[in-house]
Every structure is written in C-alpha cells, then in structure tokens.
GROMACS .gro file of C-alpha atoms in nm:
model
  475
    1MET     CA    1   2.275   2.441  -9.388
    2ALA     CA    2   1.998   2.610  -9.195
    3ASP     CA    3   2.230   2.783  -8.955
    4ASP     CA    4   2.236   3.070  -8.711
    5ARG     CA    5   2.256   3.345  -8.972
    6LEU     CA    6   1.886   3.285  -9.042
    7HIS     CA    7   1.781   3.319  -8.682
    8ARG     CA    8   1.649   3.665  -8.607
    9ARG     CA    9   1.583   3.793  -8.258
   10ALA     CA   10   1.226   3.868  -8.165
   11GLY     CA   11   1.096   3.995  -7.832
   12LYS     CA   12   1.294   3.984  -7.511
   13ALA     CA   13   1.423   3.634  -7.552
   14THR     CA   14   1.511   3.422  -7.851
   15PRO     CA   15   1.641   3.069  -7.899
   16ASP     CA   16   2.012   3.047  -7.966
   17ARG     CA   17   2.176   2.774  -8.178
   18ALA     CA   18   2.114   2.510  -7.911
   19GLY     CA   19   1.752   2.612  -7.868
   20VAL     CA   20   1.817   2.775  -7.531
   21ALA     CA   21   1.641   3.102  -7.454
   22THR     CA   22   1.909   3.367  -7.436
   23HIS     CA   23   1.848   3.707  -7.280
   24ARG     CA   24   1.884   4.007  -7.507
   25HIS     CA   25   2.146   4.163  -7.280
   26GLY     CA   26   2.393   3.890  -7.366
   27LEU     CA   27   2.584   3.648  -7.148
   28ARG     CA   28   2.473   3.601  -6.791
   29HIS     CA   29   2.644   3.470  -6.483
   30HIS     CA   30   2.395   3.208  -6.373
   31GLY     CA   31   2.286   3.222  -6.016
   32ASP     CA   32   2.403   3.566  -5.899
   33MET     CA   33   2.145   3.766  -5.705
   34GLY     CA   34   2.085   4.025  -5.977
   35ASN     CA   35   2.001   3.759  -6.230
   36ARG     CA   36   1.800   3.557  -5.980
   37ALA     CA   37   1.591   3.865  -5.909
   38ALA     CA   38   1.541   3.912  -6.284
   39GLY     CA   39   1.431   3.549  -6.315
   40ALA     CA   40   1.183   3.587  -6.031
   41ALA     CA   41   1.047   3.905  -6.188
   42THR     CA   42   0.997   3.726  -6.520
   43LEU     CA   43   0.802   3.445  -6.351
   44LYS     CA   44   0.582   3.702  -6.179
   45ARG     CA   45   0.529   3.893  -6.505
   46LEU     CA   46   0.432   3.573  -6.688
   47ARG     CA   47   0.182   3.489  -6.415
   48HIS     CA   48   0.029   3.837  -6.412
   49GLY     CA   49   0.016   3.834  -6.793
   50ARG     CA   50  -0.218   3.537  -6.770
   51GLY     CA   51  -0.425   3.696  -6.495
   52LEU     CA   52  -0.329   3.415  -6.258
   53SER     CA   53  -0.296   3.433  -5.882
   54LEU     CA   54  -0.041   3.224  -5.694
   55ALA     CA   55  -0.319   2.975  -5.622
   56GLY     CA   56  -0.425   2.988  -5.988
   57VAL     CA   57  -0.077   2.879  -6.102
   58ALA     CA   58  -0.078   2.607  -5.837
   59ARG     CA   59  -0.411   2.472  -5.963
   60ALA     CA   60  -0.294   2.490  -6.326
   61LEU     CA   61   0.023   2.294  -6.248
   62SER     CA   62  -0.178   2.028  -6.066
   63GLN     CA   63  -0.410   1.992  -6.364
   64ILE     CA   64  -0.115   1.961  -6.604
   65ALA     CA   65   0.044   1.695  -6.383
   66ASP     CA   66  -0.279   1.495  -6.398
   67ALA     CA   67  -0.304   1.540  -6.777
   68LEU     CA   68   0.054   1.416  -6.820
   69HIS     CA   69  -0.025   1.116  -6.597
   70GLN     CA   70   0.239   1.222  -6.346
   71PRO     CA   71   0.212   1.157  -5.972
   72ARG     CA   72  -0.035   1.398  -5.815
   73LEU     CA   73   0.107   1.718  -5.672
   74PRO     CA   74   0.061   1.809  -5.305
   75ALA     CA   75  -0.236   2.016  -5.193
   76VAL     CA   76  -0.289   2.347  -5.372
   77ALA     CA   77  -0.178   2.544  -5.066
   78SER     CA   78   0.154   2.360  -5.062
   79VAL     CA   79   0.215   2.412  -5.436
   80GLN     CA   80   0.117   2.778  -5.392
   81ARG     CA   81   0.394   2.822  -5.135
   82SER     CA   82   0.643   2.681  -5.386
   83VAL     CA   83   0.524   2.924  -5.653
   84SER     CA   84   0.565   3.208  -5.405
   85ARG     CA   85   0.922   3.103  -5.324
   86TRP     CA   86   1.014   3.112  -5.695
   87GLU     CA   87   0.906   3.477  -5.709
   88SER     CA   88   1.036   3.592  -5.369
   89ALA     CA   89   1.312   3.842  -5.288
   90ALA     CA   90   1.548   3.545  -5.241
   91PRO     CA   91   1.404   3.323  -5.514
   92MET     CA   92   1.448   2.949  -5.540
   93LEU     CA   93   1.490   2.755  -5.864
   94PRO     CA   94   1.192   2.527  -5.937
   95ASP     CA   95   1.294   2.163  -5.934
   96GLU     CA   96   1.295   1.962  -6.257
   97ARG     CA   97   0.943   1.832  -6.211
   98TYR     CA   98   0.798   2.180  -6.164
   99GLN     CA   99   1.010   2.312  -6.451
  100LEU     CA  100   0.846   2.063  -6.686
  101LEU     CA  101   0.499   2.155  -6.562
  102LEU     CA  102   0.572   2.527  -6.596
  103ALA     CA  103   0.702   2.466  -6.948
  104HIS     CA  104   0.377   2.294  -7.045
  105LEU     CA  105   0.179   2.578  -6.887
  106TYR     CA  106   0.358   2.855  -7.075
  107ALA     CA  107   0.405   2.664  -7.401
  108ARG     CA  108   0.037   2.733  -7.473
  109THR     CA  109  -0.123   3.069  -7.522
  110PRO     CA  110  -0.417   3.164  -7.298
  111ALA     CA  111  -0.635   3.048  -7.589
  112GLY     CA  112  -0.475   2.703  -7.573
  113GLN     CA  113  -0.259   2.721  -7.889
  114MET     CA  114   0.095   2.580  -7.879
  115SER     CA  115   0.360   2.854  -7.901
  116VAL     CA  116   0.724   2.763  -7.840
  117GLY     CA  117   0.917   2.996  -8.071
  118SER     CA  118   1.100   3.322  -8.011
  119GLY     CA  119   0.888   3.584  -7.837
  120SER     CA  120   0.669   3.318  -7.674
  121ASP     CA  121   0.598   3.285  -7.304
  122LEU     CA  122   0.793   2.960  -7.312
  123ALA     CA  123   1.102   3.145  -7.436
  124GLU     CA  124   1.058   3.392  -7.149
  125LEU     CA  125   1.023   3.107  -6.899
  126LEU     CA  126   1.339   2.936  -7.022
  127GLY     CA  127   1.529   3.263  -6.991
  128ALA     CA  128   1.400   3.297  -6.635
  129LEU     CA  129   1.517   2.947  -6.547
  130LEU     CA  130   1.865   3.033  -6.675
  131ASP     CA  131   1.859   3.349  -6.459
  132LEU     CA  132   1.761   3.141  -6.158
  133GLY     CA  133   2.065   2.918  -6.206
  134GLU     CA  134   1.949   2.628  -6.424
  135SER     CA  135   2.201   2.483  -6.672
  136GLU     CA  136   2.175   2.544  -7.044
  137THR     CA  137   2.176   2.167  -7.098
  138ARG     CA  138   1.864   2.123  -6.886
  139VAL     CA  139   1.690   2.421  -7.048
  140THR     CA  140   1.770   2.285  -7.393
  141SER     CA  141   1.620   1.947  -7.305
  142LEU     CA  142   1.305   2.119  -7.176
  143ARG     CA  143   1.261   2.305  -7.501
  144THR     CA  144   1.321   1.989  -7.703
  145ALA     CA  145   1.050   1.813  -7.503
  146LEU     CA  146   0.802   2.089  -7.583
  147ILE     CA  147   0.896   2.096  -7.952
  148ARG     CA  148   0.818   1.724  -7.964
  149THR     CA  149   0.475   1.810  -7.826
  150ALA     CA  150   0.439   2.089  -8.081
  151THR     CA  151   0.492   1.847  -8.369
  152ASP     CA  152   0.189   1.654  -8.245
  153THR     CA  153  -0.041   1.948  -8.182
  154GLY     CA  154   0.082   2.279  -8.317
  155GLY     CA  155   0.299   2.218  -8.622
  156MET     CA  156   0.495   2.502  -8.773
  157LEU     CA  157   0.269   2.769  -8.625
  158ALA     CA  158   0.382   2.668  -8.278
  159LEU     CA  159   0.730   2.794  -8.370
  160LEU     CA  160   0.601   3.136  -8.479
  161SER     CA  161   0.506   3.418  -8.248
  162THR     CA  162   0.147   3.542  -8.273
  163PRO     CA  163   0.240   3.869  -8.453
  164VAL     CA  164   0.449   3.676  -8.708
  165GLN     CA  165   0.163   3.434  -8.767
  166ALA     CA  166  -0.064   3.728  -8.853
  167ASP     CA  167   0.207   3.884  -9.070
  168LEU     CA  168   0.261   3.560  -9.261
  169SER     CA  169  -0.111   3.507  -9.314
  170ALA     CA  170  -0.142   3.852  -9.468
  171ALA     CA  171   0.165   3.799  -9.687
  172LEU     CA  172   0.037   3.468  -9.821
  173VAL     CA  173  -0.279   3.644  -9.936
  174ASP     CA  174  -0.084   3.936 -10.085
  175PRO     CA  175   0.297   3.879 -10.112
  176SER     CA  176   0.352   4.252 -10.163
  177ARG     CA  177   0.265   4.294  -9.794
  178ALA     CA  178   0.550   4.067  -9.683
  179THR     CA  179   0.803   4.228  -9.448
  180ASP     CA  180   1.139   4.147  -9.296
  181GLU     CA  181   0.944   4.005  -9.002
  182THR     CA  182   0.779   3.757  -9.240
  183SER     CA  183   1.111   3.619  -9.363
  184ALA     CA  184   1.265   3.634  -9.015
  185GLY     CA  185   0.978   3.429  -8.873
  186LEU     CA  186   1.018   3.161  -9.140
  187ALA     CA  187   1.395   3.164  -9.089
  188ALA     CA  188   1.346   3.111  -8.717
  189VAL     CA  189   1.141   2.797  -8.784
  190VAL     CA  190   1.414   2.654  -9.008
  191ALA     CA  191   1.680   2.733  -8.747
  192ASP     CA  192   1.465   2.575  -8.475
  193VAL     CA  193   1.420   2.257  -8.679
  194ASN     CA  194   1.790   2.245  -8.762
  195ALA     CA  195   1.882   2.277  -8.395
  196GLN     CA  196   1.668   1.974  -8.308
  197VAL     CA  197   1.834   1.730  -8.552
  198GLY     CA  198   1.953   1.438  -8.343
  199SER     CA  199   1.709   1.515  -8.060
  200VAL     CA  200   1.366   1.496  -8.225
  201PRO     CA  201   1.271   1.217  -8.470
  202MET     CA  202   1.363   1.309  -8.827
  203VAL     CA  203   1.013   1.246  -8.962
  204ARG     CA  204   0.867   1.500  -8.717
  205LEU     CA  205   1.122   1.759  -8.822
  206GLN     CA  206   1.048   1.699  -9.189
  207LEU     CA  207   0.678   1.757  -9.125
  208LEU     CA  208   0.758   2.090  -8.957
  209LEU     CA  209   0.949   2.206  -9.266
  210VAL     CA  210   0.680   2.123  -9.524
  211PRO     CA  211   0.466   2.433  -9.456
  212VAL     CA  212   0.778   2.656  -9.450
  213ILE     CA  213   0.878   2.538  -9.797
  214ASP     CA  214   0.521   2.579  -9.922
  215ALA     CA  215   0.506   2.933  -9.779
  216CYS     CA  216   0.836   3.026  -9.945
  217ARG     CA  217   0.717   2.893 -10.281
  218ARG     CA  218   0.393   3.088 -10.260
  219LEU     CA  219   0.567   3.409 -10.156
  220LEU     CA  220   0.834   3.382 -10.426
  221ALA     CA  221   0.565   3.324 -10.689
  222GLY     CA  222   0.416   3.665 -10.602
  223SER     CA  223   0.541   4.023 -10.611
  224LEU     CA  224   0.761   4.046 -10.305
  225PRO     CA  225   0.926   4.375 -10.207
  226GLY     CA  226   1.286   4.380 -10.336
  227PRO     CA  227   1.485   4.336 -10.010
  228VAL     CA  228   1.235   4.085  -9.870
  229ALA     CA  229   1.256   3.868 -10.182
  230GLY     CA  230   1.625   3.795 -10.119
  231HIS     CA  231   1.558   3.708  -9.756
  232VAL     CA  232   1.274   3.472  -9.845
  233ARG     CA  233   1.490   3.310 -10.113
  234ALA     CA  234   1.764   3.251  -9.856
  235VAL     CA  235   1.508   3.086  -9.627
  236ALA     CA  236   1.394   2.869  -9.918
  237VAL     CA  237   1.753   2.756  -9.979
  238ALA     CA  238   1.799   2.666  -9.614
  239ALA     CA  239   1.460   2.497  -9.581
  240CYS     CA  240   1.490   2.291  -9.901
  241SER     CA  241   1.846   2.185  -9.824
  242LEU     CA  242   1.757   2.078  -9.470
  243ALA     CA  243   1.441   1.907  -9.593
  244GLY     CA  244   1.651   1.723  -9.852
  245ARG     CA  245   1.874   1.592  -9.576
  246LEU     CA  246   1.573   1.493  -9.363
  247ALA     CA  247   1.405   1.318  -9.658
  248PHE     CA  248   1.726   1.118  -9.702
  249GLU     CA  249   1.725   1.030  -9.332
  250ASN     CA  250   1.365   0.912  -9.375
  251ARG     CA  251   1.472   0.696  -9.674
  252ASP     CA  252   1.289   0.898  -9.938
  253ASP     CA  253   1.580   0.945 -10.177
  254GLY     CA  254   1.365   1.066 -10.467
  255ALA     CA  255   1.219   1.351 -10.262
  256SER     CA  256   1.565   1.429 -10.126
  257GLN     CA  257   1.714   1.474 -10.473
  258ALA     CA  258   1.422   1.697 -10.582
  259LEU     CA  259   1.457   1.919 -10.275
  260TYR     CA  260   1.831   1.958 -10.328
  261ALA     CA  261   1.768   2.052 -10.690
  262GLU     CA  262   1.529   2.322 -10.573
  263ALA     CA  263   1.776   2.448 -10.311
  264THR     CA  264   2.052   2.462 -10.574
  265ALA     CA  265   1.833   2.659 -10.815
  266GLN     CA  266   1.732   2.911 -10.548
  267ALA     CA  267   2.091   2.952 -10.429
  268GLY     CA  268   2.199   3.015 -10.787
  269GLN     CA  269   1.953   3.304 -10.814
  270LEU     CA  270   2.091   3.461 -10.497
  271GLY     CA  271   2.445   3.469 -10.637
  272ASN     CA  272   2.591   3.378 -10.296
  273THR     CA  273   2.876   3.136 -10.368
  274TRP     CA  274   2.941   3.007 -10.016
  275LEU     CA  275   2.568   2.939  -9.978
  276ARG     CA  276   2.567   2.746 -10.305
  277ALA     CA  277   2.874   2.552 -10.183
  278SER     CA  278   2.688   2.458  -9.863
  279VAL     CA  279   2.399   2.316 -10.064
  280HIS     CA  280   2.638   2.115 -10.283
  281MET     CA  281   2.813   1.972  -9.975
  282SER     CA  282   2.494   1.864  -9.805
  283HIS     CA  283   2.375   1.712 -10.133
  284ALA     CA  284   2.709   1.533 -10.178
  285LEU     CA  285   2.690   1.375  -9.834
  286VAL     CA  286   2.348   1.221  -9.891
  287THR     CA  287   2.447   1.119 -10.245
  288LEU     CA  288   2.748   0.937 -10.104
  289TYR     CA  289   2.508   0.700  -9.926
  290SER     CA  290   2.218   0.692 -10.170
  291SER     CA  291   2.404   0.646 -10.501
  292PRO     CA  292   2.606   0.338 -10.595
  293HIS     CA  293   2.857   0.554 -10.784
  294LEU     CA  294   3.124   0.748 -10.596
  295SER     CA  295   3.157   0.973 -10.901
  296ASP     CA  296   2.814   1.126 -10.830
  297ALA     CA  297   2.927   1.251 -10.490
  298ARG     CA  298   3.266   1.357 -10.629
  299ARG     CA  299   3.100   1.576 -10.890
  300LEU     CA  300   2.900   1.761 -10.623
  301VAL     CA  301   3.204   1.801 -10.398
  302ASP     CA  302   3.404   1.948 -10.684
  303LEU     CA  303   3.122   2.198 -10.743
  304ALA     CA  304   3.127   2.283 -10.372
  305VAL     CA  305   3.503   2.340 -10.367
  306HIS     CA  306   3.482   2.561 -10.676
  307ALA     CA  307   3.196   2.770 -10.533
  308ALA     CA  308   3.352   2.796 -10.186
  309GLY     CA  309   3.681   2.913 -10.336
  310SER     CA  310   3.523   3.238 -10.452
  311GLY     CA  311   3.308   3.282 -10.141
  312ASP     CA  312   3.387   3.471  -9.823
  313SER     CA  313   3.317   3.189  -9.576
  314VAL     CA  314   3.643   3.033  -9.456
  315ARG     CA  315   3.464   2.759  -9.263
  316VAL     CA  316   3.256   2.652  -9.563
  317ARG     CA  317   3.576   2.643  -9.770
  318ALA     CA  318   3.748   2.430  -9.504
  319ARG     CA  319   3.458   2.186  -9.491
  320ALA     CA  320   3.449   2.159  -9.870
  321HIS     CA  321   3.819   2.070  -9.880
  322ALA     CA  322   3.768   1.817  -9.596
  323LEU     CA  323   3.488   1.647  -9.786
  324GLN     CA  324   3.701   1.649 -10.100
  325ALA     CA  325   3.974   1.471  -9.902
  326GLU     CA  326   3.731   1.201  -9.787
  327ILE     CA  327   3.605   1.136 -10.139
  328ALA     CA  328   3.964   1.110 -10.267
  329ALA     CA  329   4.055   0.868  -9.987
  330ARG     CA  330   3.754   0.648 -10.060
  331ALA     CA  331   3.877   0.632 -10.420
  332GLY     CA  332   4.223   0.526 -10.298
  333LEU     CA  333   4.388   0.855 -10.400
  334GLU     CA  334   4.621   0.915 -10.106
  335ARG     CA  335   4.816   1.213 -10.243
  336GLN     CA  336   4.500   1.399 -10.343
  337ALA     CA  337   4.343   1.326 -10.004
  338GLN     CA  338   4.643   1.460  -9.814
  339ALA     CA  339   4.658   1.770 -10.034
  340ALA     CA  340   4.291   1.848  -9.971
  341LEU     CA  341   4.337   1.796  -9.596
  342GLY     CA  342   4.627   2.038  -9.602
  343LEU     CA  343   4.407   2.302  -9.764
  344ALA     CA  344   4.133   2.237  -9.508
  345TRP     CA  345   4.376   2.289  -9.219
  346TYR     CA  346   4.511   2.604  -9.386
  347ASP     CA  347   4.154   2.738  -9.400
  348ILE     CA  348   4.050   2.640  -9.048
  349GLU     CA  349   4.371   2.765  -8.884
  350GLY     CA  350   4.344   3.100  -9.060
  351ARG     CA  351   4.138   3.391  -8.942
  352CYS     CA  352   3.780   3.264  -8.951
  353GLY     CA  353   3.652   3.559  -8.749
  354ASP     CA  354   3.280   3.626  -8.773
  355ASP     CA  355   3.211   3.377  -9.049
  356PRO     CA  356   2.907   3.482  -9.256
  357SER     CA  357   2.783   3.124  -9.282
  358GLY     CA  358   2.742   3.079  -8.908
  359SER     CA  359   2.906   2.739  -8.954
  360THR     CA  360   3.053   2.567  -8.647
  361PHE     CA  361   3.292   2.351  -8.851
  362SER     CA  362   3.609   2.326  -8.642
  363GLY     CA  363   3.933   2.139  -8.594
  364GLY     CA  364   3.738   1.873  -8.404
  365HIS     CA  365   3.527   1.802  -8.710
  366LEU     CA  366   3.836   1.805  -8.931
  367ARG     CA  367   4.006   1.541  -8.714
  368GLY     CA  368   3.718   1.312  -8.804
  369PHE     CA  369   3.785   1.362  -9.175
  370GLU     CA  370   4.154   1.293  -9.110
  371GLY     CA  371   4.053   0.967  -8.947
  372VAL     CA  372   3.845   0.863  -9.249
  373CYS     CA  373   4.138   0.935  -9.481
  374GLU     CA  374   4.375   0.730  -9.264
  375LEU     CA  375   4.118   0.451  -9.253
  376TYR     CA  376   4.108   0.423  -9.632
  377VAL     CA  377   4.462   0.512  -9.741
  378GLY     CA  378   4.672   0.521  -9.425
  379ASP     CA  379   4.729   0.367  -9.084
  380PRO     CA  380   4.423   0.243  -8.891
  381SER     CA  381   4.594   0.311  -8.557
  382VAL     CA  382   4.642   0.675  -8.657
  383ALA     CA  383   4.281   0.681  -8.775
  384HIS     CA  384   4.169   0.549  -8.436
  385ASP     CA  385   4.346   0.829  -8.252
  386ARG     CA  386   4.205   1.094  -8.486
  387PHE     CA  387   3.854   0.961  -8.431
  388ALA     CA  388   3.903   0.968  -8.054
  389VAL     CA  389   4.004   1.335  -8.063
  390SER     CA  390   3.714   1.422  -8.291
  391ALA     CA  391   3.454   1.240  -8.080
  392ALA     CA  392   3.576   1.419  -7.767
  393ALA     CA  393   3.523   1.754  -7.940
  394LEU     CA  394   3.172   1.680  -8.069
  395THR     CA  395   2.967   1.748  -7.758
  396ALA     CA  396   2.687   1.982  -7.868
  397PRO     CA  397   2.336   1.833  -7.908
  398ARG     CA  398   2.337   1.921  -8.279
  399GLU     CA  399   2.667   1.729  -8.323
  400GLN     CA  400   2.548   1.395  -8.189
  401VAL     CA  401   2.475   1.246  -8.531
  402GLN     CA  402   2.829   1.330  -8.643
  403ARG     CA  403   2.969   1.194  -8.317
  404ALA     CA  404   2.785   0.865  -8.369
  405ILE     CA  405   2.942   0.839  -8.716
  406VAL     CA  406   3.290   0.911  -8.580
  407ARG     CA  407   3.260   0.654  -8.301
  408THR     CA  408   3.141   0.388  -8.547
  409ASP     CA  409   3.439   0.460  -8.771
  410GLN     CA  410   3.661   0.436  -8.465
  411ALA     CA  411   3.529   0.084  -8.405
  412LEU     CA  412   3.606   0.000  -8.769
  413ALA     CA  413   3.963   0.117  -8.711
  414ARG     CA  414   3.989  -0.122  -8.414
  415ILE     CA  415   3.881  -0.411  -8.637
  416ARG     CA  416   4.150  -0.326  -8.888
  417MET     CA  417   4.403  -0.298  -8.603
  418GLY     CA  418   4.325  -0.660  -8.514
  419ASP     CA  419   4.118  -0.590  -8.203
  420PRO     CA  420   3.767  -0.710  -8.296
  421ARG     CA  421   3.652  -0.767  -7.936
  422SER     CA  422   3.721  -0.407  -7.837
  423ALA     CA  423   3.556  -0.293  -8.160
  424ALA     CA  424   3.241  -0.487  -8.078
  425GLU     CA  425   3.229  -0.328  -7.731
  426LEU     CA  426   3.245   0.016  -7.887
  427LEU     CA  427   2.980  -0.077  -8.144
  428HIS     CA  428   2.737  -0.151  -7.862
  429GLU     CA  429   2.764   0.218  -7.769
  430CYS     CA  430   2.723   0.314  -8.134
  431VAL     CA  431   2.401   0.113  -8.161
  432LEU     CA  432   2.251   0.321  -7.880
  433ALA     CA  433   2.375   0.643  -8.039
  434ALA     CA  434   2.227   0.551  -8.376
  435VAL     CA  435   1.889   0.485  -8.217
  436THR     CA  436   1.900   0.803  -8.009
  437THR     CA  437   1.986   1.032  -8.301
  438GLY     CA  438   1.780   0.848  -8.561
  439GLY     CA  439   2.055   0.905  -8.816
  440ARG     CA  440   2.058   0.691  -9.129
  441VAL     CA  441   2.432   0.728  -9.188
  442PRO     CA  442   2.533   0.594  -8.844
  443ALA     CA  443   2.310   0.291  -8.910
  444ILE     CA  444   2.474   0.237  -9.250
  445ARG     CA  445   2.821   0.264  -9.098
  446LEU     CA  446   2.717   0.018  -8.825
  447ARG     CA  447   2.618  -0.242  -9.081
  448ARG     CA  448   2.946  -0.195  -9.268
  449ALA     CA  449   3.145  -0.241  -8.949
  450ARG     CA  450   2.947  -0.557  -8.873
  451VAL     CA  451   3.036  -0.694  -9.219
  452GLU     CA  452   3.405  -0.659  -9.130
  453LEU     CA  453   3.345  -0.869  -8.818
  454ARG     CA  454   3.244  -1.172  -9.027
  455PRO     CA  455   3.572  -1.360  -8.968
  456TRP     CA  456   3.477  -1.367  -8.596
  457ARG     CA  457   3.106  -1.443  -8.649
  458ARG     CA  458   3.125  -1.756  -8.431
  459GLU     CA  459   3.262  -1.561  -8.135
  460ASP     CA  460   3.032  -1.479  -7.844
  461PHE     CA  461   3.111  -1.106  -7.860
  462VAL     CA  462   2.986  -1.091  -8.222
  463ALA     CA  463   2.674  -1.291  -8.135
  464ASP     CA  464   2.602  -1.045  -7.853
  465LEU     CA  465   2.639  -0.753  -8.093
  466ASP     CA  466   2.407  -0.922  -8.344
  467ASP     CA  467   2.145  -0.967  -8.074
  468HIS     CA  468   2.175  -0.600  -7.983
  469LEU     CA  469   2.145  -0.490  -8.346
  470MET     CA  470   1.840  -0.713  -8.396
  471ASP     CA  471   1.673  -0.596  -8.077
  472VAL     CA  472   1.725  -0.225  -8.141
  473LEU     CA  473   1.757  -0.172  -8.515
  474GLY     CA  474   1.595  -0.486  -8.651
  475ALA     CA  475   1.909  -0.539  -8.860
   0.00000   0.00000   0.00000
C-alpha cells in the first residue's frame, strides 16, 4: 500500500523503491569514467563537508572497525592511501569492507545522530558507490544494514533529513505551519519502511511507523492548509494500512483490524477509489489468515473490486480481480474463479502506462494467483507450473515474502501430484525463506503443507523436515 507515489525526492539523491540511492539525473551507466569521476567527487565533497582530511577519514574508519568488532584495519597511512585512491583521477571502488565502514561513518551526522533518509550523507555515499561501479543489489543491502541500525538508535527521525525534522517539529506545534515538505518527509518514511519488508524484522518496521501515524493524527486534528491536508491524509492511509499488515505479521490481530479501520476511514475522506480498493485488499489478505470465516475476506474483496472498478489504476483493478479469483477458488467456485482471472488478465495486458498507484503488480504475480486457483479447483500439475513461473519472476527484495508463499504452494502442488519426497525437499528451502523474510503467511502455509504430508509421517524425509521446522521455527 505504501508505494512509490508517496516517495518525494529531496536533495541530490533519494532512495528509489528498492532503497537504492538514485541520482537526480536519472539512469546511469555504472562504471564509465564520467560517472566514476562523479563518484570520486562526491566522496571528496562528503569528506570536506565534515572537515576531514584523508588521514582523518582513515582514523575514523579504523575507529568504526574497532567499534563494530571487526578485524583491525592496517596502519593509518595505509588506509589513507586507499581513501586517496577512491578520490583520484582514476578512482577505485572501495571494497565491501570499506563500503560498510564508510556507510557507518556517513549514516551519522557530525553531531552523532543517525540519518539515513533522502538528502542524507548516506544517500549521497550510496549514489557515489553506484557511480563508481557497485551493483544496486549491494547498495541496497548496505542501506538495509544501516536501517537496521537506525531502528536501534535513531527511530523514525533517522529516516528524515534535518530540514524536514525541523519542519515537522514546527508543524506539530502549529499544524497551520505544515508544508508540502512536511507531508513529503512523512511519506518518505512510509515508503522506506515499505521497501524494507522482508529484509528487516517486522517488529522493527512496525516501531518505525508508530511515530508517523501519531504525527499524522496530530496534524489532521489541527488546521492544516488545504492542499497539505490531502497529502497528510494520503500518508495516514498508507501508514495505517502498512502498520495493519505489520501488526498482523507480529500476531497482533486486534491492533491490525483497528489500523485497517482507520486507514479505510481516511481513504473514504479522500474520495480516491483505487486507494480505498488498495486498503480493502490488504485488509482482506490479513483477514483471510486471521478470521475463521472465508466470508469475512470475501466481503472485503468484493468492496475492493467495486472500488477499483471506478478508479483509474489498472494494476489495482487487476490485483483486486486476482484476489477475487483466489477467494472464489478457496470456496470451490471454479467458474467464478476463472471469470475473475480472465478479468485480471484483461486488466494487466491492457495499457497500464504510468499507473497512479505505483503498484508493481504484474503477470508474474498473476501467475501465482492462477496457481492457487488450479490448486483448489483445477489440476495440481498445472498449478505447479504456474507457481514455478511466478517464483522465477519474483526477484525484487520487496517480493521475497510473496515468493516464499508461492514456493510453499508449489510444494503443496507436488504433494497433491503424488511426489511427497520432492515436496519435502522444496519445503526445506521454504523454511529458510520464511525465517529470512519473517512473514507470518509463509509460516502458516508451511504448516498446512506439513499437514498434507501426514500419510508419509514415518518416512525419513518427513522426519528430516520436522527436525528442520522445529530447529528453525519451533513448530
């Protein structure tokens, strides 16, 4: 729900949907000399901005290595030569160890406060590493590592630039002083948290969202300027919806339902139908696993389909139809499931263009829904193939929870195809994925798949899986 539409650019670099610092001039060809020179210049500018000499950076990196309990760095003179090479006319890319140390150096302000959001020195550093030829995957993992640190020491403020922090503080005292920068800063935090789902523990992410929701409530209770009020309300919808999902993941179903109710109410006041549909869909998904009655989820999905039908987001409409198909299949309604899938494919194969929702829902995701429908009201071998295609398409960090679900369902298809041994082998991979992402739904699906292995409970391959589940999940 909290997607890229909420992420405003600030400063010379800003995190994109994967959390990677992306230069304001657009796409770059990593590693060419022009970009490498730009990367070297950024490193030099960051150093000068802190009033540090080459030796000063070398000493700082050595101190950080000691604080992180890493092996000691070479002598200061040797580290200084490395720093110089990173900023030279033919610059070298710092190796992964030095990248981590540099990230810890520039993730704090000169005053020692954590700052990892857009406009921060860390964002500038990550952009420089991309210019010097580092991969986006590596840069994303660096940023994730520092966000984990921020949840321990800096909280939400670590995701806000210093000017936005000051702007927000003033607005909380007097909401009439709120500006577009206030709402954009809060939106950036929600987008940052959303991008880290599956990479950072869910409980940490939920803690980061609490002050955002509180800030939105306080601002909306005051006299906000007209245009800003709508922006803050949109942030509140995104924050409450995402927090509802995270509360569900953390097994607090009561808080989850309350947060979704708040998101629904705020979305209703905005009058944006595709946004309201997105809230209903997210709510339906958690309800599917937290309510014993399928009818509760069906009601929410029907509301989502109705709202999406009058909205201008094709991707939200496609996802709503896909979820409607899954609910119908779970109820054993094959014709209704196939009809809804047909509508979803019609939507997704149409002209999505620049979708206002920022949704990344694609044919790869839809193949997963096809697999679920085949699993319940069709052919398990067809379901298996659909899951395989879907899993291959779900490669982004933010998609790893969904990929874990798809792979677990693929194992369930193997059981129903009469191949329990192969299913158990795949479930070993799914156990690791469930632990890595921290997703509640993959864990639920794992347990359901294990139930279907009961006829083979005396087999060694099932005993091995049980040991793995007990060791890792305690289940």
